[in-house]
């Protein structure tokens, strides 16, 4: 398990508690007083650490390899999942997965970026950075949902689009642009959830919804802090400043009215309790779906349009 | 061996370059082919080198002058300005960058929008200004494009967007990303209203602008040899650790790969667009006589 720097004090305390519990069970010495004290302390440290995370710390959490990925959420919160592959043009596009599933008994089409955990899977998923086929497959599935009147749920988790020769040759800009336009024409409810890294255009290509929800420790940004630091500060060292300046945390984005709702994560983050995270998300999705089902197809399209039409700040 | 190259005598005098004095301002040297060209010829050729065909970058107002009928342009939303919603600061304040660009270009942001005619066809047009922070798209650019599209829908006239942009404006963070969504949304409405959208790509058209308005034209026309891409060549080279082949991500490359309809010389751009507008028809502006 990867432990981030700011998580270390918590882990150390937890370890100490475990050791003491172990000792008390083995020997005659009673450590219950110390254990209680330490438990109190760890609670406070957890709360203090996680209520005050910086943009850069959240970026690290959002990228944590033990954080649940799209297929984990599908497994934990949906049933009868049938994965559908391919863009019907060139390839499967396996940095994005999608298919039919049931959420609380209701049929939905679910689509999301997919990262890998071990090296082999990471390479297979291209580290969650999609080639154009991924976006085209996603659009194909969305149109399928539209045609048969099924709600769409998309889960965003990508460092960004893949900066490769093939991706450019096969027109990733066109693929992303087309999704942005076509998602505005869908006559079914679309719920977008940023579950981890919302990396620029590659994330936005699945990001046009009637609801845009965001996990507490997820991030969503026009460029990675590293990229921003490299371009604007001239080196990669100012990632923390860049992360702060970009305002990429869920709190920032709620305040800027770019997202509709923050979904609370279990204390210490989704990576500490994937199942619990999934069950929280399932409840939130159910509620949002129920609300959106009250809208007619035309209302859904108008609602989505007006939501994005409003975003931006300027003076006339 | 090394001694062969050792110069015993004093070094030769440096060759003086540009010894030929040219009358001030009449001639110029092409930045690309290094040939001497007659300035008037260059200007008459729409700022394209007559020797090597290099299309120089031109300003938004120059572009409008080249495309629109003389005196027909009416600008909208000229005074819209950014409010610096994130209070962004890197090595310099975003506010100061805006001021600097504003001074340089005499514009309030990186786009000029308005209405006009092309060979008497009425159109709405938006032209990016690269000299204003690399033609980057923030809230102002996004809003002005969206309003332009809305006017095109309302007046039922064709929409033209001339792209020339480094992409999304980082200094507006998530707002700049959301302008991709916003402009594409209004293009969905334009499309549903069956109003033609002609997208013109000039050097450079990159990043978020390519991944939204630029690639959504009913007709997409590129100027020769323009850089058109999502991820820039430098980013790709860093990722794959290889040098990219010549001509990669240039207009002709996109034509070959099926992403633009045609590549058109700047001098022929107006007549090409005019023919397209003829084809789409029914919007001819009748001049009062």
XYZ file of C-alpha atoms in Angstrom:
605
model
C 0.000 0.000 0.000
C 1.270 3.433 -0.916
C 1.344 5.867 1.984
C 1.444 9.556 1.168
C 3.640 11.863 3.241
C 0.795 13.587 4.991
C -0.842 10.241 5.792
C 2.254 8.938 7.569
C 1.514 10.280 11.086
C -1.894 8.611 10.922
C -0.441 5.291 9.844
C 2.215 5.431 12.538
C -0.371 5.996 15.235
C -2.597 3.257 13.870
C 0.349 0.894 13.887
C 1.196 1.730 17.463
C -2.387 1.084 18.533
C -2.359 -2.269 16.817
C 0.904 -3.209 18.500
C -0.502 -2.308 21.885
C -3.667 -4.301 21.283
C -1.501 -7.203 20.262
C 0.617 -6.895 23.399
C -2.346 -6.675 25.733
C -3.846 -9.780 24.218
C -0.594 -11.712 24.600
C 0.629 -10.520 28.004
C -0.776 -9.536 31.328
C -0.031 -5.846 31.077
C -3.091 -3.690 30.584
C -2.594 -1.044 27.946
C -6.217 -0.029 27.607
C -5.557 3.460 28.971
C -2.780 4.094 26.435
C -4.835 2.609 23.634
C -7.741 4.879 24.423
C -5.466 7.869 24.490
C -3.884 6.977 21.193
C -7.239 6.324 19.577
C -8.385 9.730 20.624
C -5.223 11.193 19.258
C -5.428 9.405 15.913
C -9.003 10.563 15.506
C -7.926 14.133 15.970
C -4.950 13.795 13.624
C -7.183 12.229 10.966
C -9.714 14.986 11.248
C -7.117 17.757 11.268
C -5.237 16.330 8.309
C -8.214 15.592 6.108
C -10.233 18.704 6.813
C -7.373 20.855 5.657
C -5.894 19.295 2.535
C -4.160 21.492 0.000
C -4.799 21.296 -3.725
C -1.601 19.373 -4.232
C -2.393 16.921 -1.416
C -5.797 16.273 -2.943
C -4.173 15.763 -6.323
C -2.018 13.061 -4.752
C -5.064 11.479 -3.122
C -7.009 11.618 -6.379
C -4.180 9.662 -8.009
C -3.777 7.175 -5.187
C -3.348 3.694 -6.663
C -5.672 2.137 -4.086
C -8.523 4.479 -4.885
C -11.491 2.688 -6.422
C -11.560 2.843 -10.225
C -14.531 2.676 -12.570
C -14.674 -1.119 -12.700
C -14.476 -1.259 -8.882
C -17.486 1.033 -8.587
C -19.375 -0.992 -11.159
C -18.615 -4.176 -9.242
C -19.510 -2.715 -5.849
C -22.608 -0.715 -6.685
C -24.178 -2.219 -9.795
C -25.298 -5.618 -10.969
C -25.686 -7.500 -14.260
C -22.886 -5.537 -15.907
C -22.244 -6.376 -19.544
C -19.176 -4.654 -20.888
C -19.442 -3.434 -24.482
C -16.275 -2.951 -26.441
C -15.020 -0.990 -29.396
C -15.632 2.182 -31.356
C -16.809 0.275 -34.464
C -14.049 1.994 -36.370
C -10.561 1.161 -35.280
C -10.101 -0.287 -31.797
C -11.578 -1.032 -28.393
C -10.143 2.050 -26.710
C -9.468 0.319 -23.423
C -8.610 3.359 -21.318
C -12.354 3.854 -21.199
C -14.782 1.101 -20.236
C -18.508 1.024 -20.603
C -21.563 -1.110 -20.812
C -25.029 -1.931 -19.576
C -25.735 -2.418 -15.898
C -28.376 -2.240 -13.229
C -28.241 0.348 -10.480
C -30.733 -0.462 -7.717
C -32.797 -2.437 -10.181
C -32.774 0.228 -12.867
C -31.067 -0.222 -16.224
C -28.365 2.315 -16.938
C -25.476 2.750 -19.323
C -22.285 3.277 -17.359
C -19.062 4.613 -18.873
C -15.804 5.619 -17.234
C -12.072 6.038 -17.573
C -10.162 3.019 -16.363
C -6.692 2.980 -14.846
C -4.680 -0.133 -14.033
C -3.215 -1.276 -10.713
C -0.296 -3.523 -11.618
C 2.230 -2.691 -14.319
C 0.669 -4.976 -16.882
C -2.795 -3.559 -16.401
C -1.483 -0.005 -16.289
C 0.104 -0.485 -19.686
C -3.030 -2.192 -21.003
C -5.131 0.762 -19.850
C -2.495 3.234 -21.068
C -2.471 4.739 -17.547
C -6.026 5.885 -18.045
C -5.049 8.194 -20.911
C -7.435 7.500 -23.715
C -6.788 7.373 -27.425
C -9.580 8.731 -29.660
C -11.255 5.321 -29.862
C -12.128 5.526 -26.176
C -14.143 8.731 -26.665
C -15.747 7.351 -29.806
C -16.748 4.158 -28.034
C -18.157 6.241 -25.190
C -20.254 8.283 -27.619
C -21.484 5.117 -29.320
C -22.686 3.794 -25.964
C -24.299 7.101 -25.070
C -26.227 7.085 -28.319
C -27.303 3.550 -27.562
C -28.615 4.749 -24.202
C -30.339 7.681 -25.892
C -31.998 5.455 -28.449
C -33.394 3.104 -25.833
C -34.170 5.705 -23.199
C -31.700 4.618 -20.531
C -29.997 7.033 -18.139
C -26.240 7.506 -18.508
C -23.715 7.559 -15.695
C -20.142 8.557 -16.470
C -17.195 8.257 -14.084
C -14.234 10.546 -14.747
C -10.739 9.498 -13.779
C -7.927 10.314 -16.186
C -4.667 12.244 -16.205
C -5.807 13.540 -19.605
C -5.897 12.652 -23.265
C -2.900 10.698 -24.531
C -0.234 12.872 -26.188
C 0.835 10.264 -28.756
C 1.389 10.185 -32.497
C -1.465 7.754 -33.165
C -3.880 9.743 -31.030
C -3.159 12.842 -33.109
C -3.248 10.995 -36.430
C -6.644 9.586 -35.608
C -7.971 12.961 -34.533
C -8.356 13.043 -30.783
C -9.327 16.705 -30.949
C -12.191 15.815 -33.274
C -13.258 12.923 -31.046
C -13.355 15.109 -27.925
C -15.064 18.007 -29.702
C -17.728 15.714 -31.120
C -18.499 14.285 -27.671
C -18.844 17.790 -26.249
C -21.391 18.694 -28.891
C -23.287 15.403 -29.038
C -23.604 15.019 -25.277
C -25.629 18.217 -25.372
C -28.132 16.491 -27.649
C -28.852 13.448 -25.459
C -32.477 13.192 -24.407
C -31.856 10.971 -21.364
C -30.579 11.906 -17.898
C -26.785 12.133 -17.759
C -24.983 12.092 -14.424
C -21.266 12.826 -14.380
C -19.123 11.906 -11.376
C -15.497 12.943 -11.033
C -14.165 10.025 -9.007
C -10.432 10.741 -9.145
C -8.422 12.777 -11.602
C -10.450 15.034 -13.852
C -7.716 15.756 -16.351
C -8.622 18.430 -18.890
C -10.153 17.618 -22.282
C -9.777 13.878 -21.807
C -12.032 14.104 -18.748
C -14.450 16.662 -20.182
C -15.070 14.348 -23.160
C -17.277 12.349 -20.744
C -18.187 15.347 -18.642
C -21.344 16.943 -20.040
C -24.204 16.057 -17.723
C -27.407 17.252 -16.103
C -25.591 16.732 -12.849
C -21.885 17.037 -12.302
C -20.936 15.464 -8.991
C -17.502 15.213 -7.479
C -15.949 13.056 -4.803
C -14.547 15.053 -1.932
C -10.894 14.324 -2.700
C -11.124 14.274 -6.475
C -9.624 17.058 -8.583
C -10.762 18.595 -11.865
C -8.603 20.943 -13.869
C -7.746 22.368 -17.249
C -4.131 21.204 -16.839
C -2.179 19.138 -14.313
C -0.309 21.089 -11.629
C 2.928 19.731 -13.117
C 2.051 20.947 -16.607
C 0.923 24.315 -15.328
C 4.076 24.772 -13.253
C 6.268 23.827 -16.208
C 4.599 26.310 -18.527
C 3.910 29.265 -16.256
C 6.722 28.991 -13.731
C 9.237 27.574 -16.165
C 10.036 24.473 -14.119
C 8.314 21.556 -12.456
C 9.143 22.632 -8.919
C 6.189 24.875 -8.272
C 3.547 22.171 -8.377
C 2.110 23.187 -5.017
C 1.701 26.805 -6.090
C 0.215 25.695 -9.386
C -2.236 23.319 -7.675
C -3.345 26.126 -5.387
C -3.670 28.680 -8.174
C -5.707 26.366 -10.407
C -8.438 25.849 -7.758
C -9.001 22.264 -8.629
C -10.513 20.864 -5.421
C -14.158 19.944 -4.933
C -14.681 22.848 -2.528
C -13.278 25.323 -5.040
C -15.378 23.958 -7.871
C -18.582 23.970 -5.864
C -17.943 27.592 -4.997
C -17.273 28.396 -8.659
C -20.552 26.610 -9.507
C -18.864 24.202 -11.891
C -20.087 21.172 -9.953
C -23.470 20.581 -8.323
C -22.564 18.511 -5.328
C -19.643 17.167 -3.326
C -19.856 13.501 -2.375
C -18.330 12.879 1.037
C -15.656 10.228 1.188
C -15.083 7.942 4.164
C -12.692 9.609 6.604
C -9.108 9.331 5.344
C -10.255 8.951 1.761
C -11.944 6.536 -0.621
C -8.791 4.428 -0.901
C -9.157 3.343 2.734
C -12.636 1.915 2.217
C -13.658 1.331 -1.394
C -16.842 -0.570 -0.587
C -18.138 2.093 1.707
C -17.312 4.732 -0.904
C -19.239 2.788 -3.517
C -22.279 2.472 -1.310
C -22.247 6.215 -0.589
C -22.017 6.924 -4.313
C -24.825 4.488 -5.082
C -27.180 6.329 -2.741
C -26.243 9.702 -4.238
C -26.758 8.424 -7.769
C -30.137 6.961 -6.907
C -31.333 10.273 -5.484
C -30.098 12.265 -8.486
C -31.597 9.813 -10.952
C -34.934 10.033 -9.197
C -34.885 13.826 -9.498
C -33.859 13.843 -13.153
C -36.483 11.315 -14.153
C -39.091 13.964 -13.504
C -37.810 15.918 -16.522
C -38.992 15.299 -20.075
C -36.450 14.637 -22.865
C -36.689 18.253 -24.051
C -36.341 19.556 -20.538
C -33.267 17.404 -20.008
C -31.583 18.845 -23.101
C -32.493 22.409 -22.160
C -31.451 21.878 -18.553
C -28.041 20.555 -19.588
C -27.550 23.381 -22.077
C -28.414 26.099 -19.616
C -26.190 24.596 -16.982
C -23.092 24.883 -19.182
C -24.216 28.078 -20.871
C -23.937 29.889 -17.557
C -20.363 28.923 -16.688
C -17.731 31.638 -16.883
C -17.098 35.050 -15.390
C -16.639 38.295 -17.263
C -17.723 41.886 -17.312
C -19.685 43.489 -20.119
C 45.310 15.321 -37.271
C 44.053 18.083 -35.135
C 46.862 20.273 -36.386
C 45.291 20.317 -39.827
C 42.548 22.443 -38.505
C 44.711 24.661 -36.453
C 44.699 28.161 -37.843
C 48.136 29.640 -37.681
C 47.309 32.988 -39.132
C 44.955 35.484 -37.617
C 41.265 34.727 -38.229
C 39.720 36.049 -41.386
C 37.644 39.127 -41.139
C 33.980 38.386 -40.459
C 31.761 38.393 -43.491
C 29.421 41.280 -43.289
C 25.861 40.197 -43.808
C 23.219 42.309 -45.509
C 25.825 44.509 -47.064
C 23.480 45.518 -49.808
C 21.635 48.516 -48.536
C 17.992 48.347 -49.425
C 15.805 51.401 -49.423
C 14.171 51.522 -46.065
C 10.931 49.564 -45.931
C 10.729 48.536 -49.569
C 12.244 45.100 -49.284
C 12.174 42.451 -46.613
C 13.736 39.081 -45.984
C 11.329 36.142 -45.589
C 11.595 34.602 -42.121
C 11.431 31.151 -43.584
C 13.085 30.954 -47.020
C 15.429 33.897 -46.311
C 14.773 35.246 -49.799
C 14.544 38.979 -50.339
C 11.022 39.915 -51.246
C 9.396 43.105 -52.390
C 7.222 44.342 -49.562
C 4.395 45.573 -51.742
C 4.205 42.204 -53.424
C 4.108 40.548 -50.006
C 1.319 42.832 -48.816
C -0.658 42.347 -52.009
C -0.266 38.631 -51.547
C -2.184 38.765 -48.230
C 1.052 38.625 -46.236
C 2.134 35.343 -47.780
C 5.710 35.018 -49.026
C 5.536 35.034 -52.848
C 8.675 32.875 -52.994
C 7.996 30.045 -50.512
C 4.303 30.481 -49.810
C 4.827 30.899 -46.082
C 1.633 32.246 -44.543
C 2.612 34.852 -41.987
C 0.429 35.217 -38.918
C -1.901 38.141 -39.257
C -4.011 39.993 -36.727
C -7.728 39.468 -36.269
C -8.499 42.858 -37.808
C -6.290 42.149 -40.813
C -8.107 38.862 -41.273
C -11.458 40.585 -41.162
C -10.184 43.067 -43.720
C -9.180 40.229 -46.029
C -12.412 38.248 -45.723
C -15.218 40.732 -45.363
C -16.609 43.258 -47.802
C -15.130 46.632 -47.170
C -16.947 48.613 -44.531
C -19.402 45.809 -43.754
C -17.963 44.746 -40.403
C -19.894 45.631 -37.303
C -18.242 44.575 -34.069
C -20.108 43.209 -31.030
C -19.130 42.758 -27.389
C -15.992 44.794 -27.874
C -15.752 45.834 -24.246
C -16.202 42.479 -22.579
C -13.334 41.884 -20.130
C -12.118 39.152 -17.833
C -12.710 39.629 -14.110
C -9.819 37.340 -13.174
C -12.186 34.993 -11.330
C -9.436 32.886 -9.731
C -7.218 35.831 -8.780
C -4.559 33.899 -10.616
C -0.918 34.601 -10.127
C 2.116 32.731 -11.408
C 5.376 34.585 -11.979
C 3.154 37.480 -12.932
C -0.399 38.464 -12.045
C -2.998 37.434 -14.609
C -4.404 40.955 -14.348
C -1.064 42.349 -15.470
C -0.792 39.885 -18.321
C -4.203 41.046 -19.487
C -3.137 44.667 -19.327
C 0.032 43.942 -21.261
C -1.794 42.083 -24.010
C -4.446 44.745 -24.128
C -1.848 47.433 -24.696
C -0.132 45.384 -27.377
C -3.262 44.594 -29.359
C -5.644 47.381 -28.481
C -8.220 44.666 -27.712
C -9.865 43.628 -24.457
C -9.420 39.905 -25.020
C -8.238 37.340 -27.550
C -11.132 37.433 -29.987
C -12.942 39.869 -32.278
C -16.602 39.091 -33.017
C -19.200 40.698 -35.172
C -21.378 40.671 -38.238
C -20.595 41.523 -41.828
C -20.866 40.395 -45.424
C -18.722 38.276 -47.721
C -19.522 39.095 -51.353
C -22.846 40.332 -50.023
C -23.616 37.158 -48.066
C -24.492 38.045 -44.500
C -22.503 36.179 -41.847
C -21.548 36.208 -38.184
C -17.833 35.931 -37.593
C -15.416 35.381 -34.710
C -11.670 35.729 -35.242
C -9.056 34.774 -32.660
C -6.212 37.213 -31.993
C -3.022 35.261 -31.323
C -1.124 38.274 -30.038
C -3.463 38.473 -27.069
C -2.101 35.811 -24.702
C -1.599 33.323 -27.503
C -5.214 33.523 -28.573
C -6.116 31.513 -25.484
C -9.741 30.822 -24.610
C -11.041 31.959 -21.241
C -14.477 33.109 -20.117
C -14.531 36.158 -22.398
C -13.557 34.287 -25.558
C -16.030 31.492 -24.719
C -18.865 33.914 -24.033
C -18.202 36.010 -27.125
C -18.144 32.940 -29.374
C -21.327 31.649 -27.766
C -23.095 34.982 -28.261
C -21.893 35.053 -31.867
C -23.388 31.622 -32.447
C -26.604 32.652 -30.742
C -26.803 35.694 -33.022
C -26.264 33.423 -36.023
C -29.169 31.267 -34.851
C -31.353 34.251 -34.146
C -30.638 36.004 -37.455
C -30.403 32.739 -39.381
C -27.071 33.576 -40.995
C -24.003 31.354 -41.409
C -21.346 31.277 -38.706
C -17.636 31.652 -39.370
C -14.920 31.097 -36.810
C -11.280 31.713 -37.657
C -9.153 29.872 -35.106
C -5.662 30.917 -34.126
C -5.032 29.806 -30.573
C -2.758 28.045 -28.146
C -5.814 26.503 -26.476
C -7.472 26.994 -23.115
C -6.324 29.868 -20.908
C -4.670 28.288 -17.884
C -5.037 31.461 -15.831
C -8.788 30.891 -15.723
C -8.423 27.281 -14.589
C -11.585 25.214 -14.783
C -13.548 28.106 -16.311
C -11.395 27.915 -19.413
C -11.996 24.167 -19.716
C -15.717 24.767 -19.388
C -15.660 27.155 -22.345
C -15.053 24.096 -24.532
C -18.319 22.703 -23.237
C -20.180 25.975 -23.545
C -19.145 26.801 -27.108
C -19.782 23.213 -28.226
C -23.221 23.359 -26.641
C -24.186 26.383 -28.683
C -22.800 24.705 -31.791
C -25.153 21.795 -31.059
C -28.011 24.291 -31.188
C -26.665 25.895 -34.366
C -26.480 22.475 -35.963
C -30.016 21.608 -34.858
C -31.195 24.894 -36.402
C -29.549 23.783 -39.675
C -27.395 26.852 -39.948
C -24.025 26.329 -41.631
C -20.841 26.652 -39.639
C -17.565 27.173 -41.483
C -14.476 26.656 -39.370
C -11.214 28.141 -40.626
C -8.001 26.899 -39.086
C -4.887 29.049 -39.162
C -1.459 28.688 -37.660
C -1.588 27.672 -34.868
C -4.820 25.965 -33.840
C -4.074 23.807 -30.827
C -5.321 22.380 -27.546
C -8.798 23.082 -26.257
C -9.802 25.235 -29.203
C -9.094 22.387 -31.622
C -10.973 20.026 -29.289
C -14.096 22.176 -29.445
C -15.132 24.805 -31.999
C -12.322 24.281 -34.520
C -13.167 20.645 -35.263
C -16.940 21.063 -35.300
C -17.397 22.887 -38.586
C -19.818 21.627 -41.218
C -16.943 22.648 -43.434
C -13.398 22.826 -42.105
C -10.839 24.797 -44.120
C -7.178 25.114 -43.196
C -4.543 27.549 -44.374
C -1.446 25.830 -45.817
C 1.098 24.429 -43.375
C -0.746 25.581 -40.259
C -0.021 23.679 -37.061
C -3.297 22.008 -36.076
C -3.343 19.644 -33.138
C -4.595 18.811 -29.693
C -1.350 17.908 -27.924
C 1.497 20.099 -29.150
C 4.601 18.626 -30.820
C 6.821 19.412 -27.829
C 4.531 17.576 -25.415
C 4.426 14.546 -27.699
C 8.179 14.521 -28.163
C 8.627 14.573 -24.401
C 6.197 11.686 -24.010
C 7.521 9.375 -26.714
C 11.126 10.622 -26.541
C 11.433 10.759 -30.311
C 11.665 13.491 -32.871
C 8.470 13.911 -34.848
C 8.457 13.548 -38.637
C 8.397 16.697 -40.776
C 4.957 17.976 -41.552
C 3.380 16.163 -38.601
C 0.209 17.969 -37.444
C 0.346 20.423 -40.325
C -2.699 21.193 -42.491
C -1.651 18.823 -45.266
C -1.181 16.036 -42.711
C -4.704 16.602 -41.427
C -6.042 16.623 -44.954
C -4.359 13.303 -45.613
C -5.797 11.835 -42.406
C -9.294 13.028 -43.126
C -9.754 15.826 -40.620
C -10.093 18.901 -42.806
C -12.178 19.354 -45.948
C -9.681 21.400 -47.855
C -6.508 23.432 -47.614
C -6.861 26.879 -49.152
C -4.330 29.628 -49.844
C -5.080 32.811 -47.956
C -5.504 34.721 -51.202
C -8.290 32.352 -52.276
C -9.987 32.119 -48.896
C -12.638 34.767 -49.474
C -13.715 33.424 -52.856
C -13.818 29.855 -51.488
C -15.981 30.889 -48.545
C -18.160 32.897 -50.898
C -18.755 29.805 -53.047
C -19.665 27.811 -49.948
C -22.105 30.501 -48.875
C -23.583 30.392 -52.376
C -24.054 26.683 -51.938
C -25.761 27.027 -48.554
C -27.820 29.799 -50.088
C -30.910 31.685 -48.968
C -29.043 34.192 -46.867
C -27.923 36.626 -49.532
C -27.907 40.133 -48.253
C -29.837 42.385 -50.580
C -28.205 45.750 -50.752
C -30.706 48.557 -50.833
C -30.427 50.158 -54.217
